[in-house]
GROMACS .gro file of C-alpha atoms in nm:
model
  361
    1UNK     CA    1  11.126  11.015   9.041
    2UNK     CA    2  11.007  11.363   9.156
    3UNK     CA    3  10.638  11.440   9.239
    4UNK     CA    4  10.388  11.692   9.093
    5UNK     CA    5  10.502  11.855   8.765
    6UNK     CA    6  10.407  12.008   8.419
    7UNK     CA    7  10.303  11.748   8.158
    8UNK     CA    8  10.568  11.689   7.834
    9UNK     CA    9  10.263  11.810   7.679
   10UNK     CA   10  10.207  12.130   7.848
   11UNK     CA   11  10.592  12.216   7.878
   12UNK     CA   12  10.584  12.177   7.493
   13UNK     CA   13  10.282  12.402   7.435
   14UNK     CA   14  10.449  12.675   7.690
   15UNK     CA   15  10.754  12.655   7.413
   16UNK     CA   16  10.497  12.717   7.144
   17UNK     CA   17  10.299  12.992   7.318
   18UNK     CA   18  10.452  13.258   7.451
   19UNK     CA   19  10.130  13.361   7.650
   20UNK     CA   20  10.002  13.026   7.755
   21UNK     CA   21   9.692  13.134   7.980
   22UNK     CA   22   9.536  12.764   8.009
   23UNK     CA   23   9.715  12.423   7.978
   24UNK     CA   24   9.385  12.331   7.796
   25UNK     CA   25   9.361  11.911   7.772
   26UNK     CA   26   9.719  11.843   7.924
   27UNK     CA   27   9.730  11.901   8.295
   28UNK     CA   28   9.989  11.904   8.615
   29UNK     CA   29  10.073  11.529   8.659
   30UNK     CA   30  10.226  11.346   8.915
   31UNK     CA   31  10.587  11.176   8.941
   32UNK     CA   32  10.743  11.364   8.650
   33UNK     CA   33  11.034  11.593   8.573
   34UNK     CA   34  11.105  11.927   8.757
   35UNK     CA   35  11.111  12.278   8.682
   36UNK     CA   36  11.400  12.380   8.746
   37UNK     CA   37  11.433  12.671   8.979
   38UNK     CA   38  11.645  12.993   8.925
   39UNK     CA   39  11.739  13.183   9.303
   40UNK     CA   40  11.593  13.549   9.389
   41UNK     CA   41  11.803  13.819   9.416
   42UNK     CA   42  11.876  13.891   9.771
   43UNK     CA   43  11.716  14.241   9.971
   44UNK     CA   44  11.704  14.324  10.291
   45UNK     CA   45  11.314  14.342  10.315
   46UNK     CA   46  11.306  14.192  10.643
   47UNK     CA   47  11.523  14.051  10.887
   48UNK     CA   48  11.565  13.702  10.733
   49UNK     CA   49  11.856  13.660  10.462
   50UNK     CA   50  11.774  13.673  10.103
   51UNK     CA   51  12.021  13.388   9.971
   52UNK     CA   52  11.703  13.171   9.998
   53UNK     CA   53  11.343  13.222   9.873
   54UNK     CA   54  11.141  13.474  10.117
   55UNK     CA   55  10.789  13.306  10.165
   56UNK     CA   56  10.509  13.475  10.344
   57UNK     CA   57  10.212  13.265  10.455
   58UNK     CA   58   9.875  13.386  10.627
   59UNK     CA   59   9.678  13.127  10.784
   60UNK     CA   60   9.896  12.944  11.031
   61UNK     CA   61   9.569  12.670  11.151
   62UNK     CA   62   9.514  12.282  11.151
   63UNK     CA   63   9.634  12.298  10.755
   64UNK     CA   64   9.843  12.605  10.745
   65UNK     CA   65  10.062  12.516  11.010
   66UNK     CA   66  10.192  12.165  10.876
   67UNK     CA   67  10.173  12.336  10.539
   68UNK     CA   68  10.432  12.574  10.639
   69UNK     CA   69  10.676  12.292  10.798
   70UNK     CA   70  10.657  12.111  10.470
   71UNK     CA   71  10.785  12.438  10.300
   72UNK     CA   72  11.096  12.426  10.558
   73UNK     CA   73  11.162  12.113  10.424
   74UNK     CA   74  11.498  12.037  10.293
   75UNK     CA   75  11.488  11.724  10.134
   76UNK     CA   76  11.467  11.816   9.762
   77UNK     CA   77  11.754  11.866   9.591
   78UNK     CA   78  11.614  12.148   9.306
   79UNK     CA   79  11.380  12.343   9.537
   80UNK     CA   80  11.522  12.660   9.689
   81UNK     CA   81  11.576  12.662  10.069
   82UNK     CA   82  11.278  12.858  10.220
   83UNK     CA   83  11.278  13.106  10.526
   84UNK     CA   84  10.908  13.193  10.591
   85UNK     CA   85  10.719  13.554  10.742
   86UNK     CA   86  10.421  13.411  10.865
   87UNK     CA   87  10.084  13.553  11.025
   88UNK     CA   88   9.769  13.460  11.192
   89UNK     CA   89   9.538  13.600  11.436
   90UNK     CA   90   9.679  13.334  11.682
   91UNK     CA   91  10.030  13.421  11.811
   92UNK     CA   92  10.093  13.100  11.936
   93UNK     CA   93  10.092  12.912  11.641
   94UNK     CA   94  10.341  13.160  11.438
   95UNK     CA   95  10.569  13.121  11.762
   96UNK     CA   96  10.538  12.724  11.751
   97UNK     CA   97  10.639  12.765  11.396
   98UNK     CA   98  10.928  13.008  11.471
   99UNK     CA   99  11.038  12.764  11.765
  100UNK     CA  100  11.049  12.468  11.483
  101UNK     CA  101  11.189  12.626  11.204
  102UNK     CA  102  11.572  12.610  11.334
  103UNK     CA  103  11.580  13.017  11.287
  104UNK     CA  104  11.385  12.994  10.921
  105UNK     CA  105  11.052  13.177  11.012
  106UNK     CA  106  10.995  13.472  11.198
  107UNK     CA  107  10.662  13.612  11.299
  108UNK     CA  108  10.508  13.950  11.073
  109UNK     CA  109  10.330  14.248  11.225
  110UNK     CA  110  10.042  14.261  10.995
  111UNK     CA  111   9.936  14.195  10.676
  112UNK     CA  112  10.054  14.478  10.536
  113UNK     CA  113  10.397  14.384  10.592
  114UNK     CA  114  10.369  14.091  10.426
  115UNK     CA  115  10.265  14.268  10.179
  116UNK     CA  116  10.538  14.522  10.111
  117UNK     CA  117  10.825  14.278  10.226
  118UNK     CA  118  10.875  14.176   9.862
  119UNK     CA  119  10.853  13.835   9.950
  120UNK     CA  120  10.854  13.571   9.606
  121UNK     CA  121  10.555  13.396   9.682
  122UNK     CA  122  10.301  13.451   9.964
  123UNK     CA  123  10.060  13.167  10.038
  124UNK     CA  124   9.705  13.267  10.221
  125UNK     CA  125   9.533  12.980  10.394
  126UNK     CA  126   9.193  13.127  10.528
  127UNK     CA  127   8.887  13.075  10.603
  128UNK     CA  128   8.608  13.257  10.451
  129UNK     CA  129   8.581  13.516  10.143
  130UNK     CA  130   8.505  13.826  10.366
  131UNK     CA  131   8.841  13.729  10.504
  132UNK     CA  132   9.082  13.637  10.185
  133UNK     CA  133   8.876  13.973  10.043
  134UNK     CA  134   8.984  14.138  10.372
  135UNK     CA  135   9.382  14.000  10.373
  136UNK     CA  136   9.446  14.086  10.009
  137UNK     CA  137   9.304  14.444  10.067
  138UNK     CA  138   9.634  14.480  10.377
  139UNK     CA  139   9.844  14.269  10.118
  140UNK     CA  140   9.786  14.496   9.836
  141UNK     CA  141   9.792  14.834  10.070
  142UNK     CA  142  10.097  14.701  10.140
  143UNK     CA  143  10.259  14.595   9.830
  144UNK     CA  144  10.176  14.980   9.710
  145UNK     CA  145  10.388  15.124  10.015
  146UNK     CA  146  10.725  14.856   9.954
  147UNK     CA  147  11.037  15.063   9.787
  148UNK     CA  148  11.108  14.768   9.595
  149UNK     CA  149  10.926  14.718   9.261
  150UNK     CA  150  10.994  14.333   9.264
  151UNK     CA  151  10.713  14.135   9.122
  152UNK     CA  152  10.511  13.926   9.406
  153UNK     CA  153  10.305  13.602   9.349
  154UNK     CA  154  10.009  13.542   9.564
  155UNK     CA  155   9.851  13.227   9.652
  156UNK     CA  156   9.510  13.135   9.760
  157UNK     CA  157   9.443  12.824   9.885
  158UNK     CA  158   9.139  12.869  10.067
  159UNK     CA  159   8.811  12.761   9.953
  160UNK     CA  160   8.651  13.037   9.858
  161UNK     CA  161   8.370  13.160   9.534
  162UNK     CA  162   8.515  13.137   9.210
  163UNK     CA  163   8.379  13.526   9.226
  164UNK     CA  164   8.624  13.570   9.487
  165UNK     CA  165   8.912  13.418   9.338
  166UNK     CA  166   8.885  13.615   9.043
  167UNK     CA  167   8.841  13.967   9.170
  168UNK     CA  168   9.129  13.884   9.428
  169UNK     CA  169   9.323  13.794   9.085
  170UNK     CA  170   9.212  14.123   8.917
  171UNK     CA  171   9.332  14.339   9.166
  172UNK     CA  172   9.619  14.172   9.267
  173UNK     CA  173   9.689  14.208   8.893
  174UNK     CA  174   9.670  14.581   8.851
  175UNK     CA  175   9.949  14.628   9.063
  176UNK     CA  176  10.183  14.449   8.824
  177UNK     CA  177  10.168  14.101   9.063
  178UNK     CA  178  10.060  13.757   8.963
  179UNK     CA  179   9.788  13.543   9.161
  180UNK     CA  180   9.686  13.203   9.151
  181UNK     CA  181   9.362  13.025   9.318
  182UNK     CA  182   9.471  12.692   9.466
  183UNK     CA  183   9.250  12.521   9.689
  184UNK     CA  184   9.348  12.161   9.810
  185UNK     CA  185   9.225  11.824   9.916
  186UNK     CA  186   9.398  11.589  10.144
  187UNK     CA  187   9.266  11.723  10.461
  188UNK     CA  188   9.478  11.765  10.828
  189UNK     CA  189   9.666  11.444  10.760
  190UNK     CA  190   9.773  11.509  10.360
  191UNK     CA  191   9.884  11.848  10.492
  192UNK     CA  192  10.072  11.666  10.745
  193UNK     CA  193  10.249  11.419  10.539
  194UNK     CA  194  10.306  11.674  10.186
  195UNK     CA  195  10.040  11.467  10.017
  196UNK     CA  196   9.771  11.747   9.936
  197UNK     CA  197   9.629  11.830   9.577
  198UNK     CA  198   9.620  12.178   9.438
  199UNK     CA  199   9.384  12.265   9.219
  200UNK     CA  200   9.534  12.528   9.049
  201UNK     CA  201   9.374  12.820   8.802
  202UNK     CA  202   9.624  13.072   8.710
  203UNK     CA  203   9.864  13.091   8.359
  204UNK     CA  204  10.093  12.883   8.292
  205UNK     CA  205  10.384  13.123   8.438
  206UNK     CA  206  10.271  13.146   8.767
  207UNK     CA  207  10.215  12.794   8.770
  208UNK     CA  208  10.560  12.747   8.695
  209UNK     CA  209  10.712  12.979   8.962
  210UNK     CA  210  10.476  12.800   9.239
  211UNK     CA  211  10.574  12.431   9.151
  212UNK     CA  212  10.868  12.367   9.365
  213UNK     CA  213  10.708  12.531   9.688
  214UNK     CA  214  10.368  12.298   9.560
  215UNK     CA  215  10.541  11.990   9.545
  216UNK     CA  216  10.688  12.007   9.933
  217UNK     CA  217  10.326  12.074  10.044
  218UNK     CA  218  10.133  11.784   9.802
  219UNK     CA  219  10.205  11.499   9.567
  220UNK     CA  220   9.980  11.637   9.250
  221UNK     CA  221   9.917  11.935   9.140
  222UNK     CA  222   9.614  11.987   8.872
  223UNK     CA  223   9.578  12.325   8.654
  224UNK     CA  224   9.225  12.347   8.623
  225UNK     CA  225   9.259  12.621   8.397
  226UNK     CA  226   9.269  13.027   8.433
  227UNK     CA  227   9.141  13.254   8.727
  228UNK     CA  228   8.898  13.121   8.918
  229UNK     CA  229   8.836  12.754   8.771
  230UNK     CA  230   9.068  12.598   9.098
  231UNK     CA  231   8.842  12.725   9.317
  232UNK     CA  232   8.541  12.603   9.113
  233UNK     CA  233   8.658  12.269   9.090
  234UNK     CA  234   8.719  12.245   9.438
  235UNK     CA  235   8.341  12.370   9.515
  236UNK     CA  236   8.229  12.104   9.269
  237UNK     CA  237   8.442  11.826   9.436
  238UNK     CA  238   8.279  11.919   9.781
  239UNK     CA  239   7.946  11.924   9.688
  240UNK     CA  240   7.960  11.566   9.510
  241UNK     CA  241   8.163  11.458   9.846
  242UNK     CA  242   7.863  11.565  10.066
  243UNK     CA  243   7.632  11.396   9.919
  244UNK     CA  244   7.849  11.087   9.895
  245UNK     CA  245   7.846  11.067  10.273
  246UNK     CA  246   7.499  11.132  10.268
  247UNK     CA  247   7.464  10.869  10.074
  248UNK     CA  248   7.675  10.603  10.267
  249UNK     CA  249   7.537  10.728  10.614
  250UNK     CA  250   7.170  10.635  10.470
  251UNK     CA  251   7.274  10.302  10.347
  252UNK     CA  252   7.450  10.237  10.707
  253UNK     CA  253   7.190  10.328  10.914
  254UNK     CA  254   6.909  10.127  10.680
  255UNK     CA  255   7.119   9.823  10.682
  256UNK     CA  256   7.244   9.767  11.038
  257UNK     CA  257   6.847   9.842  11.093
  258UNK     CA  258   6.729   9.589  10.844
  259UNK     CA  259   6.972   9.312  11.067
  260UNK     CA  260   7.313   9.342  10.874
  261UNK     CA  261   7.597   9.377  11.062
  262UNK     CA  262   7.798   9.732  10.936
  263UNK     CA  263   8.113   9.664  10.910
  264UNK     CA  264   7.979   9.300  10.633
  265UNK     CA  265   7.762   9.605  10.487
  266UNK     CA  266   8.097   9.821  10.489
  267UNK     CA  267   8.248   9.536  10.292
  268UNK     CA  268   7.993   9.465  10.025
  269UNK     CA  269   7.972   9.830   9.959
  270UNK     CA  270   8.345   9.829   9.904
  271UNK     CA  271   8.370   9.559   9.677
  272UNK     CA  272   8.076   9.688   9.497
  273UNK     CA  273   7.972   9.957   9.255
  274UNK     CA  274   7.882  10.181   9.616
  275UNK     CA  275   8.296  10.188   9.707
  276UNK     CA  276   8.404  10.568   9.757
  277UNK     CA  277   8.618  10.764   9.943
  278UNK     CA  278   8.319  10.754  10.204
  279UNK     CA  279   8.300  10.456  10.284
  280UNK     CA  280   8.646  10.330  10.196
  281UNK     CA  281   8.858  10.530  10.360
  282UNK     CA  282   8.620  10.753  10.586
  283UNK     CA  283   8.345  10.555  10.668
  284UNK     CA  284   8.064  10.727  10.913
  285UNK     CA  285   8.015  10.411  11.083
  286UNK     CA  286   8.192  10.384  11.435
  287UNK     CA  287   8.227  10.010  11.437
  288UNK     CA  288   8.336  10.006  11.106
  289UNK     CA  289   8.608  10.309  11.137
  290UNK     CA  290   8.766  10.090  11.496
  291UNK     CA  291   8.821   9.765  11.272
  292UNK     CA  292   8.917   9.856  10.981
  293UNK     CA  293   9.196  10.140  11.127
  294UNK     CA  294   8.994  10.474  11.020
  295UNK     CA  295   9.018  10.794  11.250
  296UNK     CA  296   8.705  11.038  11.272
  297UNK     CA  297   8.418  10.827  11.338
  298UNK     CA  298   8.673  10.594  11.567
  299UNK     CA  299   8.710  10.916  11.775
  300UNK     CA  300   8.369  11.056  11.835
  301UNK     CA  301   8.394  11.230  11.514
  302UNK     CA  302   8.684  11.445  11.617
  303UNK     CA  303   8.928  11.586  11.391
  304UNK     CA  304   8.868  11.537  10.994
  305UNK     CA  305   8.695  11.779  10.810
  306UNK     CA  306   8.432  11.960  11.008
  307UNK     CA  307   8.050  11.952  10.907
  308UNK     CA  308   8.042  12.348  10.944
  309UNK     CA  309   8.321  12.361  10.664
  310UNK     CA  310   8.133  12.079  10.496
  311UNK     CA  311   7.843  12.324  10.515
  312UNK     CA  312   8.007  12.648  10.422
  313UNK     CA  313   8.160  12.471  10.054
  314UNK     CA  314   7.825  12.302  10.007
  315UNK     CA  315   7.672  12.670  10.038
  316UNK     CA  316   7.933  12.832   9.777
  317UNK     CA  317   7.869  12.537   9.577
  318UNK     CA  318   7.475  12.604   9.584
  319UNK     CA  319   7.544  13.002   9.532
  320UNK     CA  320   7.761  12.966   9.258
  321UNK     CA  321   7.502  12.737   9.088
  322UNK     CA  322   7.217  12.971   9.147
  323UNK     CA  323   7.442  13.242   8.975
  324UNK     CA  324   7.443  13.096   8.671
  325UNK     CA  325   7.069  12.905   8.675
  326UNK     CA  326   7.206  12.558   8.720
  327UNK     CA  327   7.005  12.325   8.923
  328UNK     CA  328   7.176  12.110   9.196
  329UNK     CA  329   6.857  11.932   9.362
  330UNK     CA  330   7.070  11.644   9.546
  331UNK     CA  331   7.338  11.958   9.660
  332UNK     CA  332   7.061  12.191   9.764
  333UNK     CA  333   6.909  11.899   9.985
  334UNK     CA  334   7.238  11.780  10.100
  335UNK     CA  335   7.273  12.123  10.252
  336UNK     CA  336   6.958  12.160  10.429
  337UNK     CA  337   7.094  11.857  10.623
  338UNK     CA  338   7.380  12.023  10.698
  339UNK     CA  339   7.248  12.309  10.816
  340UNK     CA  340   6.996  12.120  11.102
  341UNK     CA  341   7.324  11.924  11.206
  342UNK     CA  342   7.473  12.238  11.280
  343UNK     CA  343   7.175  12.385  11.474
  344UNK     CA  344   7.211  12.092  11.659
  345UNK     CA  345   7.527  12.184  11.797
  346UNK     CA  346   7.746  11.911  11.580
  347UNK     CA  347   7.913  12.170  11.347
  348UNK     CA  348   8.273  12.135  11.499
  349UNK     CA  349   8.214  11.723  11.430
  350UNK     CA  350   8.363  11.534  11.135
  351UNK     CA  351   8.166  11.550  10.806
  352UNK     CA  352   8.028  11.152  10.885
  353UNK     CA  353   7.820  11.248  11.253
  354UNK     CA  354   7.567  11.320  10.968
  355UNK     CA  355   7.507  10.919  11.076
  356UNK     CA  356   7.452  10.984  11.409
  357UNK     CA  357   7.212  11.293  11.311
  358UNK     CA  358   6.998  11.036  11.088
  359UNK     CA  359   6.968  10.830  11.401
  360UNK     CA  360   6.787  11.140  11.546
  361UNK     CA  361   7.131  11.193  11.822
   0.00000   0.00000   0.00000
């Protein structure tokens, strides 16, 4: 059966509504049945044929790029066949993808081309707001300047203030296009492997025209509700993750101190009421990450999800909760930490060196 899809539930209640904003209770689910997907018309935008769906994606780095091959996938029956314009602000990686893409991707001048090359869908993958605020300003400059009134819709999946989201959506709005906020989880490897989440705020219409490029990139897609609330959720994820591995690099370092060997600690925990992501399947402990087949810590904390992004999210998170006058002690202090591991030089480290930072390393 087919991955990521719109609940029987929602699909009824878009047959009901004719301007379905929110999904309200009934969300994307996994494993159920497809949208089925009508083909663009063709133009002659750009240089790549129209028969298939024109994609543009901006952010072509350690998720973009395996984001984009899973796009060029042609595995699934009902999705369109996908030629990509792609962008970043490091040529080498759009002309690995060109290289890869068996003639299906093809490198754009600037943003602003993207913008006006009338493309159905254009996926951003970036890494701060100054710099999705930045992008859509060239995307929409350019959409303004294309000869072709076609309707455009854009993608965020960057982790970015709700704030952000939602003026990106208002403007991109105004100019009679459609935007979504989808921000993901899965990491390097569930880019990889077409495994991510989306967390997805946008109406139900957009939602629908993004599913069948969604599911080749992840395996569940969630509408968190309108503008906005996919990047919110994806704050609020973060900040409970940090202090998770807080949490487990504490425990770690007090037990192997009080005489118990980690990787029996590591065990307990996960057959206890402590078992989480953290210490399941990315546990901070070295010893612990070599036997039991886990990569990060098992690597000098190399690769996974870096503590400077750990700290940026945690600091959106905090922001956003200070805009509204909602306390987040444990986030707040969860931060600070954070921030002295990244004076200390360990920014570009895994998420879980926080152990080795404890340890006073």
């Amino acid at each position: 059966m087919s991955r990521s899809l719109l609940s029987k539930g929602a699909l009824a209640m878009r047959c009901q509504q004719s301007a379905v904003t929110t999904i309200g209770k009934s969300r994307i689910q996994t494993k159920v049945q497809k949208i089925p997907f009508s083909a663009p018309p063709s133009s002659s935008a750009t240089g790549i044929a129209r028969d298939t769906a024109l994609i543009g994606f901006i952010g072509l780095g350690n998720m973009g790029f395996p984001m984009c091959m899973n796009l060029l996938r042609q595995d699934d029956g009902d999705a369109p066949l996908v030629t990509l314009l792609a962008l970043d602000t490091n040529p080498d990686a759009v002309a690995k993808l060109a290289a890869e893409s068996n003639g299906r991707a093809e490198a754009a001048g600037s943003v602003q081309d993207i913008g006006a090359a009338s493309c159905d869908v254009v996926f951003t993958m970036l890494p701060s707001c100054d710099v999705v605020h930045s992008v859509y300003n060239g995307l929409i400059q350019g959409a303004d300047n294309s000869s072709n009134d076609r309707s455009t819709l854009f993608v965020d999946c960057s982790t970015v203030a709700p704030s952000t989201s939602r003026m990106v959506h208002n403007e991109v709005v105004k100019k009679g296009h459609s935007a979504m906020d989808a921000p993901v989880s899965g990491g390097v490897k569930g880019a990889t492997d077409g495994a991510l989440t989306f967390m997805a705020g946008s109406d139900v219409a957009s939602l629908e025209k993004a599913m069948p490029y969604l599911n080749r990139m992840g395996r569940a897609v969630i509408h968190c509700g309108g503008s906005g609330t996919g990047s919110a959720t994806k704050l609020c994820n973060n900040l409970a993750l940090a202090a998770q591995m807080a949490g487990i690099c504490e425990a770690m370092n007090l037990g192997e101190a009080l005489g118990v060997d980690p990787i029996v600690l590591a065990d307990v925990m996960n057959a206890s009421t402590a078992k989480c992501w953290s210490c399941e399947v990315n546990n901070p402990h070295p010893e612990v990450a070599k036997v039991r087949g886990m990569t990060a810590a098992a690597m000098n904390y190399e690769g996974g999800f870096a503590s400077k992004l750990m700290l940026k999210d945690i600091g959106l998170a905090v922001e956003a909760a200070q805009e509204i006058s909602i306390a987040v002690p444990i986030g707040a202090s969860t931060k600070e930490l954070y921030r002295m591991l990244d004076k200390r030089g360990m920014g570009a480290k895994d998420f879980g060196v926080l152990l080795q930072f404890l340890r006073g390393k």
